[in-house]
One Martini backbone bead per residue (centre of mass of N, CA, C, O) as a GRO file, in nm:
protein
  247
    1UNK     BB    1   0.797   8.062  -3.176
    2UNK     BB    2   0.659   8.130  -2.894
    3UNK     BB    3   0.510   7.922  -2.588
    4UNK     BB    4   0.604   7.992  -2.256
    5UNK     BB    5   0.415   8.218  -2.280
    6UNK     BB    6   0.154   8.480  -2.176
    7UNK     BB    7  -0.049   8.729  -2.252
    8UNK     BB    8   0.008   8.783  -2.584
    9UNK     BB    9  -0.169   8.966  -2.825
   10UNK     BB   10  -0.073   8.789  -3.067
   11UNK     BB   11  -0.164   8.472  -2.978
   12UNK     BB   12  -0.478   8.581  -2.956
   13UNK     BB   13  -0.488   8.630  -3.246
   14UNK     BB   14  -0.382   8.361  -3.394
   15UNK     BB   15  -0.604   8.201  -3.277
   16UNK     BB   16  -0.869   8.355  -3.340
   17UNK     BB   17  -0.772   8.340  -3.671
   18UNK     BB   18  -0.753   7.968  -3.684
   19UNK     BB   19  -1.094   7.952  -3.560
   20UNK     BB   20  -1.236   8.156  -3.761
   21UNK     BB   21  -1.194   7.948  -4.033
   22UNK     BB   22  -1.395   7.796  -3.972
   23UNK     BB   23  -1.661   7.589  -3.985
   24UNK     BB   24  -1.938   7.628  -3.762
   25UNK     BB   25  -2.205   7.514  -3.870
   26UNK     BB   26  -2.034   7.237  -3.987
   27UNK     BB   27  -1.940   7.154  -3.674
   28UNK     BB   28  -2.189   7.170  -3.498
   29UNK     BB   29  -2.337   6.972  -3.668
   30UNK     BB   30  -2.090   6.735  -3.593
   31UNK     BB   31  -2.157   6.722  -3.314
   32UNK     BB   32  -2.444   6.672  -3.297
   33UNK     BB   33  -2.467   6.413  -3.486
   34UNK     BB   34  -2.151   6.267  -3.358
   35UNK     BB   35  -1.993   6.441  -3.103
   36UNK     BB   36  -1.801   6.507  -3.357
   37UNK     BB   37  -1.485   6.710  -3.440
   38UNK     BB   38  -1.304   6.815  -3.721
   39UNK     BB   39  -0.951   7.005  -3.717
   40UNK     BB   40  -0.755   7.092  -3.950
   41UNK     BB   41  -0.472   7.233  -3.888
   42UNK     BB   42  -0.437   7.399  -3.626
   43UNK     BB   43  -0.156   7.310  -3.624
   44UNK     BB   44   0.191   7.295  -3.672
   45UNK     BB   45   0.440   7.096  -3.669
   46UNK     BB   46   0.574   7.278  -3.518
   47UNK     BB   47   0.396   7.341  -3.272
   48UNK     BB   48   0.419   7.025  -3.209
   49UNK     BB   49   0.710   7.016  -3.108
   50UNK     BB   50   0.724   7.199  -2.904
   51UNK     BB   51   0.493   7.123  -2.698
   52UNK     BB   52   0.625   6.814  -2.654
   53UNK     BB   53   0.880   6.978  -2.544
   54UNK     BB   54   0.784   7.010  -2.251
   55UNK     BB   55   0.739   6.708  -2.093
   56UNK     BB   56   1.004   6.707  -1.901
   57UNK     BB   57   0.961   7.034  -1.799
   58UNK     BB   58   0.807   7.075  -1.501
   59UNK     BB   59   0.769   7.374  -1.530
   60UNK     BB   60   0.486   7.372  -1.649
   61UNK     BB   61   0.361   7.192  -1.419
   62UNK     BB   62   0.103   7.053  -1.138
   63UNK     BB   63   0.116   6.733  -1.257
   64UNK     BB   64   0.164   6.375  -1.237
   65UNK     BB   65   0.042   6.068  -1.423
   66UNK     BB   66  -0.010   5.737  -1.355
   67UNK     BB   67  -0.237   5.560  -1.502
   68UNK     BB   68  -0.194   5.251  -1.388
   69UNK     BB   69  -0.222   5.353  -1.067
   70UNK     BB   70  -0.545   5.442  -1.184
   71UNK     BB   71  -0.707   5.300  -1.368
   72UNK     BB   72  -0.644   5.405  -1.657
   73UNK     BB   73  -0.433   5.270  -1.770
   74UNK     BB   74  -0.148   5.334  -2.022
   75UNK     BB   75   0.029   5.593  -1.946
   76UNK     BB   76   0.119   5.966  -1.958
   77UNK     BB   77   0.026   6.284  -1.743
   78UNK     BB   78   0.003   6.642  -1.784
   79UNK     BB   79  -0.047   6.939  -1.586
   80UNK     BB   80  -0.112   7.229  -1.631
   81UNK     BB   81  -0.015   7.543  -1.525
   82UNK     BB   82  -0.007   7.874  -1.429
   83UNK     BB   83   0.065   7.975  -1.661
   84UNK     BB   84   0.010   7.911  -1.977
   85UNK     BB   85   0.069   7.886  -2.259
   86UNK     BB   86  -0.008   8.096  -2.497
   87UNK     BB   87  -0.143   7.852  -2.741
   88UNK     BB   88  -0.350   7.719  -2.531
   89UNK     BB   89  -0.484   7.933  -2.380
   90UNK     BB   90  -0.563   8.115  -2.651
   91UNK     BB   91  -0.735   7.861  -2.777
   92UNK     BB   92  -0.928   7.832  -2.514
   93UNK     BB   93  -1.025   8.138  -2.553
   94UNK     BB   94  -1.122   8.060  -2.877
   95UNK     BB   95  -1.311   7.857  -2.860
   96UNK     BB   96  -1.520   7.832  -2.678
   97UNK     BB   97  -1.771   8.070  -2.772
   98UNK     BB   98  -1.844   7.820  -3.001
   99UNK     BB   99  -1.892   7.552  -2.784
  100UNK     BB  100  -2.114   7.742  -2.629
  101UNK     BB  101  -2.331   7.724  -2.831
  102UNK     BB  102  -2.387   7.450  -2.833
  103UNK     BB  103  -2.405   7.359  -2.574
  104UNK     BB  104  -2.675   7.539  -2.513
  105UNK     BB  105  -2.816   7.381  -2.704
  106UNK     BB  106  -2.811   7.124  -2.572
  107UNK     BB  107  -2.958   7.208  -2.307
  108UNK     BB  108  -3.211   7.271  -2.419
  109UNK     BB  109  -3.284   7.034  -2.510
  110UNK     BB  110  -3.257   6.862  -2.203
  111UNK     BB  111  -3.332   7.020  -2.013
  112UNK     BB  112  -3.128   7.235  -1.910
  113UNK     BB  113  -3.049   7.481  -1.754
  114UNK     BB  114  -2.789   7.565  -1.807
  115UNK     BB  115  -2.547   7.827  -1.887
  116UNK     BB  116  -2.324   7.987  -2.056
  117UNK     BB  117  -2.082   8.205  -2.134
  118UNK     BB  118  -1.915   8.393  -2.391
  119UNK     BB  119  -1.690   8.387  -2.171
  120UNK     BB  120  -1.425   8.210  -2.050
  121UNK     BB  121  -1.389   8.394  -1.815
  122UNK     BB  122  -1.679   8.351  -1.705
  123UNK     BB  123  -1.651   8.041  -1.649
  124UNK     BB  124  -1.376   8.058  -1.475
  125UNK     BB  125  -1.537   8.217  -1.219
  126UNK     BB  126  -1.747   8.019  -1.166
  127UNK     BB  127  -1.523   7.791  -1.078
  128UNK     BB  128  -1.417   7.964  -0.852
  129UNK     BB  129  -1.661   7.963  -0.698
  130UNK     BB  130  -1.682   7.664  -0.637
  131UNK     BB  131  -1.365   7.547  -0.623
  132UNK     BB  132  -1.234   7.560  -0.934
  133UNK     BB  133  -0.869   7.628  -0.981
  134UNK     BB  134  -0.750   7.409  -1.153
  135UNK     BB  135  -0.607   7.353  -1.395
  136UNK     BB  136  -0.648   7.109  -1.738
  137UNK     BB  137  -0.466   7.127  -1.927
  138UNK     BB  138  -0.312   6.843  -2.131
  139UNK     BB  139   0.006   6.629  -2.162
  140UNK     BB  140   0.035   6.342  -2.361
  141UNK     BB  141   0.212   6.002  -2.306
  142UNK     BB  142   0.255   5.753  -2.530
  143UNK     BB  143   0.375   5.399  -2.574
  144UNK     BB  144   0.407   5.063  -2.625
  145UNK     BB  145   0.129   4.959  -2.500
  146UNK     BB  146  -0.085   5.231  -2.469
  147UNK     BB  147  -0.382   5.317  -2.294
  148UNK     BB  148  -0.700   5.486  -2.275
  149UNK     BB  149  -0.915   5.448  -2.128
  150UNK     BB  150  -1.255   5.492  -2.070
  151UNK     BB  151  -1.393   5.849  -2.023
  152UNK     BB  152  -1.430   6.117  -1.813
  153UNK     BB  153  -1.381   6.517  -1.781
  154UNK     BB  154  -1.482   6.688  -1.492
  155UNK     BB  155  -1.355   6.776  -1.175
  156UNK     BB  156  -1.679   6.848  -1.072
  157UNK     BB  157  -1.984   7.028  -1.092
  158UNK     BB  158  -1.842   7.175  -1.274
  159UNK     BB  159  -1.882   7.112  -1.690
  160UNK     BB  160  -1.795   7.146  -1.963
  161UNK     BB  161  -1.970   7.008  -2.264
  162UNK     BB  162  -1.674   6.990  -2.386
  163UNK     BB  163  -1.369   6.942  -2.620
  164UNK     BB  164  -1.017   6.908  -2.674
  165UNK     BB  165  -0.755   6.702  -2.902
  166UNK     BB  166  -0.432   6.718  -2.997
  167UNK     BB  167  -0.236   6.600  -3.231
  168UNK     BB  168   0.150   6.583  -3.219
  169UNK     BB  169   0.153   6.305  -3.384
  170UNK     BB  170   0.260   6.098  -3.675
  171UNK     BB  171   0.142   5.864  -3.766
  172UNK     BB  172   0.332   5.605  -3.924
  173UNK     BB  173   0.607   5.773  -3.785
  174UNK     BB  174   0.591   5.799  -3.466
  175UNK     BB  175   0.347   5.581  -3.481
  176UNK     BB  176   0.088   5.320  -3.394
  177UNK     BB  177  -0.175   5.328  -3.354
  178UNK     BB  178  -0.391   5.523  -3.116
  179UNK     BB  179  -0.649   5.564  -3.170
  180UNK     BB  180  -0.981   5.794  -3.096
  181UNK     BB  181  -1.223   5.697  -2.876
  182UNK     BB  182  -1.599   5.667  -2.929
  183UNK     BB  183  -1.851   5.620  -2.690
  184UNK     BB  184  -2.228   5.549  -2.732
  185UNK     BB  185  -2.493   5.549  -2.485
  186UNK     BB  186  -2.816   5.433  -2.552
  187UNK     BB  187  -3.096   5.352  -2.459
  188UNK     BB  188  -3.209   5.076  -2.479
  189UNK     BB  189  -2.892   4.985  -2.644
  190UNK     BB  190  -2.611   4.978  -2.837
  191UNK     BB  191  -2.338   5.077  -2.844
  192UNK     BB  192  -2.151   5.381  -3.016
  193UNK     BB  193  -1.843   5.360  -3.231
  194UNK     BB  194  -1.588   5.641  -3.273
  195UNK     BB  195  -1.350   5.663  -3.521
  196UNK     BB  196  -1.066   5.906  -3.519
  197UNK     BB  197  -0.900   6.048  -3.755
  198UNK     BB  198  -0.537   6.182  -3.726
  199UNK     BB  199  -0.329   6.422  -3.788
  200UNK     BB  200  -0.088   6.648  -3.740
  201UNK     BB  201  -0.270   6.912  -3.584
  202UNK     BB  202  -0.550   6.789  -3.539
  203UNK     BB  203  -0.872   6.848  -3.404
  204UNK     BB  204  -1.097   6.721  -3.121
  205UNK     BB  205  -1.424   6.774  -3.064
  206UNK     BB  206  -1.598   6.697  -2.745
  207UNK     BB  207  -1.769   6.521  -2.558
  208UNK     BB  208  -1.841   6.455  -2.218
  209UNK     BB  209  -2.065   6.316  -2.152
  210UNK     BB  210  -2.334   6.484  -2.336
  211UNK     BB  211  -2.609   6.439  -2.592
  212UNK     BB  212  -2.851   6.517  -2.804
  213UNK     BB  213  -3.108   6.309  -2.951
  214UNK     BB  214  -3.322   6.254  -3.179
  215UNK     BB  215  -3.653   6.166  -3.133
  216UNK     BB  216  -4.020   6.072  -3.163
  217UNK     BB  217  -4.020   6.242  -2.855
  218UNK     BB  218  -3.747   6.390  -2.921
  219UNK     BB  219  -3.509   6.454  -2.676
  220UNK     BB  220  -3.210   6.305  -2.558
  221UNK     BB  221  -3.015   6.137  -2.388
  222UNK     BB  222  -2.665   6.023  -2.387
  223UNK     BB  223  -2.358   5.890  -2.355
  224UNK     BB  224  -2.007   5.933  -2.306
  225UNK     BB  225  -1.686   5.825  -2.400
  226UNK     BB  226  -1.306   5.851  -2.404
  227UNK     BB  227  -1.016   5.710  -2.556
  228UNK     BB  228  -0.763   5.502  -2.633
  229UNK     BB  229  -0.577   5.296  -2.825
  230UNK     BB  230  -0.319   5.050  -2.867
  231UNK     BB  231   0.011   5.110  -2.887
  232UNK     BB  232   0.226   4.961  -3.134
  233UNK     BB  233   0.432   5.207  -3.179
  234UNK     BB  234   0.646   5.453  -3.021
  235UNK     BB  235   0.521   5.776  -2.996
  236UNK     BB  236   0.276   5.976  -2.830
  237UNK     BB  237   0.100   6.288  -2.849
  238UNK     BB  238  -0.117   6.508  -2.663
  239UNK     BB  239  -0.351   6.807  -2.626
  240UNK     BB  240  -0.561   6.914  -2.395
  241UNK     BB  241  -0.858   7.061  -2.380
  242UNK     BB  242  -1.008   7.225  -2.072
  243UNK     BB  243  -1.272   7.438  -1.965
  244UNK     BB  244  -1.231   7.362  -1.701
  245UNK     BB  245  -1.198   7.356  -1.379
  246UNK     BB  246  -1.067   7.218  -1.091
  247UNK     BB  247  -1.067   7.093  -0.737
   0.00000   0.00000   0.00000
């Protein structure tokens, strides 16, 4: 399979074909409950080896960041440029309107006007309306002693409230250590984190800001960051999928 093209009918199918696979009504639910929700298997091994052996490849990115400059933690990661590979667009064009409708009903609980549209095309024509034109699909590569602050994902005044994480590396076999953690804060209450489990292949759908959460006088919101833990051993590499684009 190849990869390193766009807009290709075929892999616009194999992508909505292995998204519909999935329980989505199963999924909206540990969405809404707990913030976060794995897809298992969503990549295959050969593509995962594929995605990121892009990342020495320069002409794939439109820049490159080192964590600790920027005290985001340690370990680098590159943004991709337009046009995207081919499954990480594809992705992204077949995730979306699935976690689209999670959105919206988010959004209508926590009483926010805004409403995403149907169509991935269509909310990224309103991001570049507002001037939020750089793609935001990134490759992370962290190696022994590497880790990444908790943080949002926003990039600019539209920022679309999910995200996607898929792991390209095998646990135990290529790293140690690395787990995904997402950290939830509760008004006057104290954080609670949740530690993601995933093998080579695997995604996590996760909130970026915010979500909420039903109390006794109906739902509030909390707010979520997300980061990894620190790097025992080995290379772990992710691809991160980010529905809007950035300023």
């Amino acid at each position: 399979m190849t990869i390193h093209l766009t807009g290709s009918k075929a892999a616009a199918r194999s992508a909505e074909a292995r998204v519909a696979g999935y329980d989505w009504q199963a999924l909206a639910e540990e969405l809404s409950g707990y913030g976060c929700a794995v897809m298992e298997k969503l990549l295959t091994s050969e593509e995962c080896r594929e995605i990121a052996g892009l990342y020495p490849d320069e002409s794939h990115f439109r820049s490159h960041v080192h964590m600790a400059r920027h005290g985001f933690g340690k370990g680098e990661y590159r943004y991709f440029r337009y046009p995207l590979p081919e499954l990480i667009g594809g992705l992204r064009t077949a995730l979306y309107p699935r976690l689209a409708a999670v959105a919206n009903d988010w959004n209508e609980r926590m009483g926010i006007a805004q409403r995403y549209p149907d169509e991935h095309a269509a909310f990224l024509k309103q991001c570049h309306e507002q001037g939020q034109t750089r793609p935001t699909p990134l490759l992370l590569q962290y190696g022994a002693g590497d880790f990444n602050c908790l943080h949002q994902d926003l990039y600019g005044d539209l920022a679309f409230p999910l995200q996607v994480a898929i792991l390209l590396s095998e646990p135990g076999e290529d790293f140690t250590g690395g787990e995904f953690v997402l950290t939830e804060q509760r008004p006057r209450m104290q954080s609670r984190a949740e530690v993601v489990s995933l093998r080579q292949g695997d995604a996590v759908a996760f909130a970026v800001h915010n979500r909420p959460v039903q109390g006794s006088k109906g739902s509030y919101r909390v707010n979520l960051r997300h980061g990894v833990s620190r790097l025992r051993s080995g290379l772990r590499h992710t691809v991160g999928i980010i529905f809007h684009d950035a300023k």
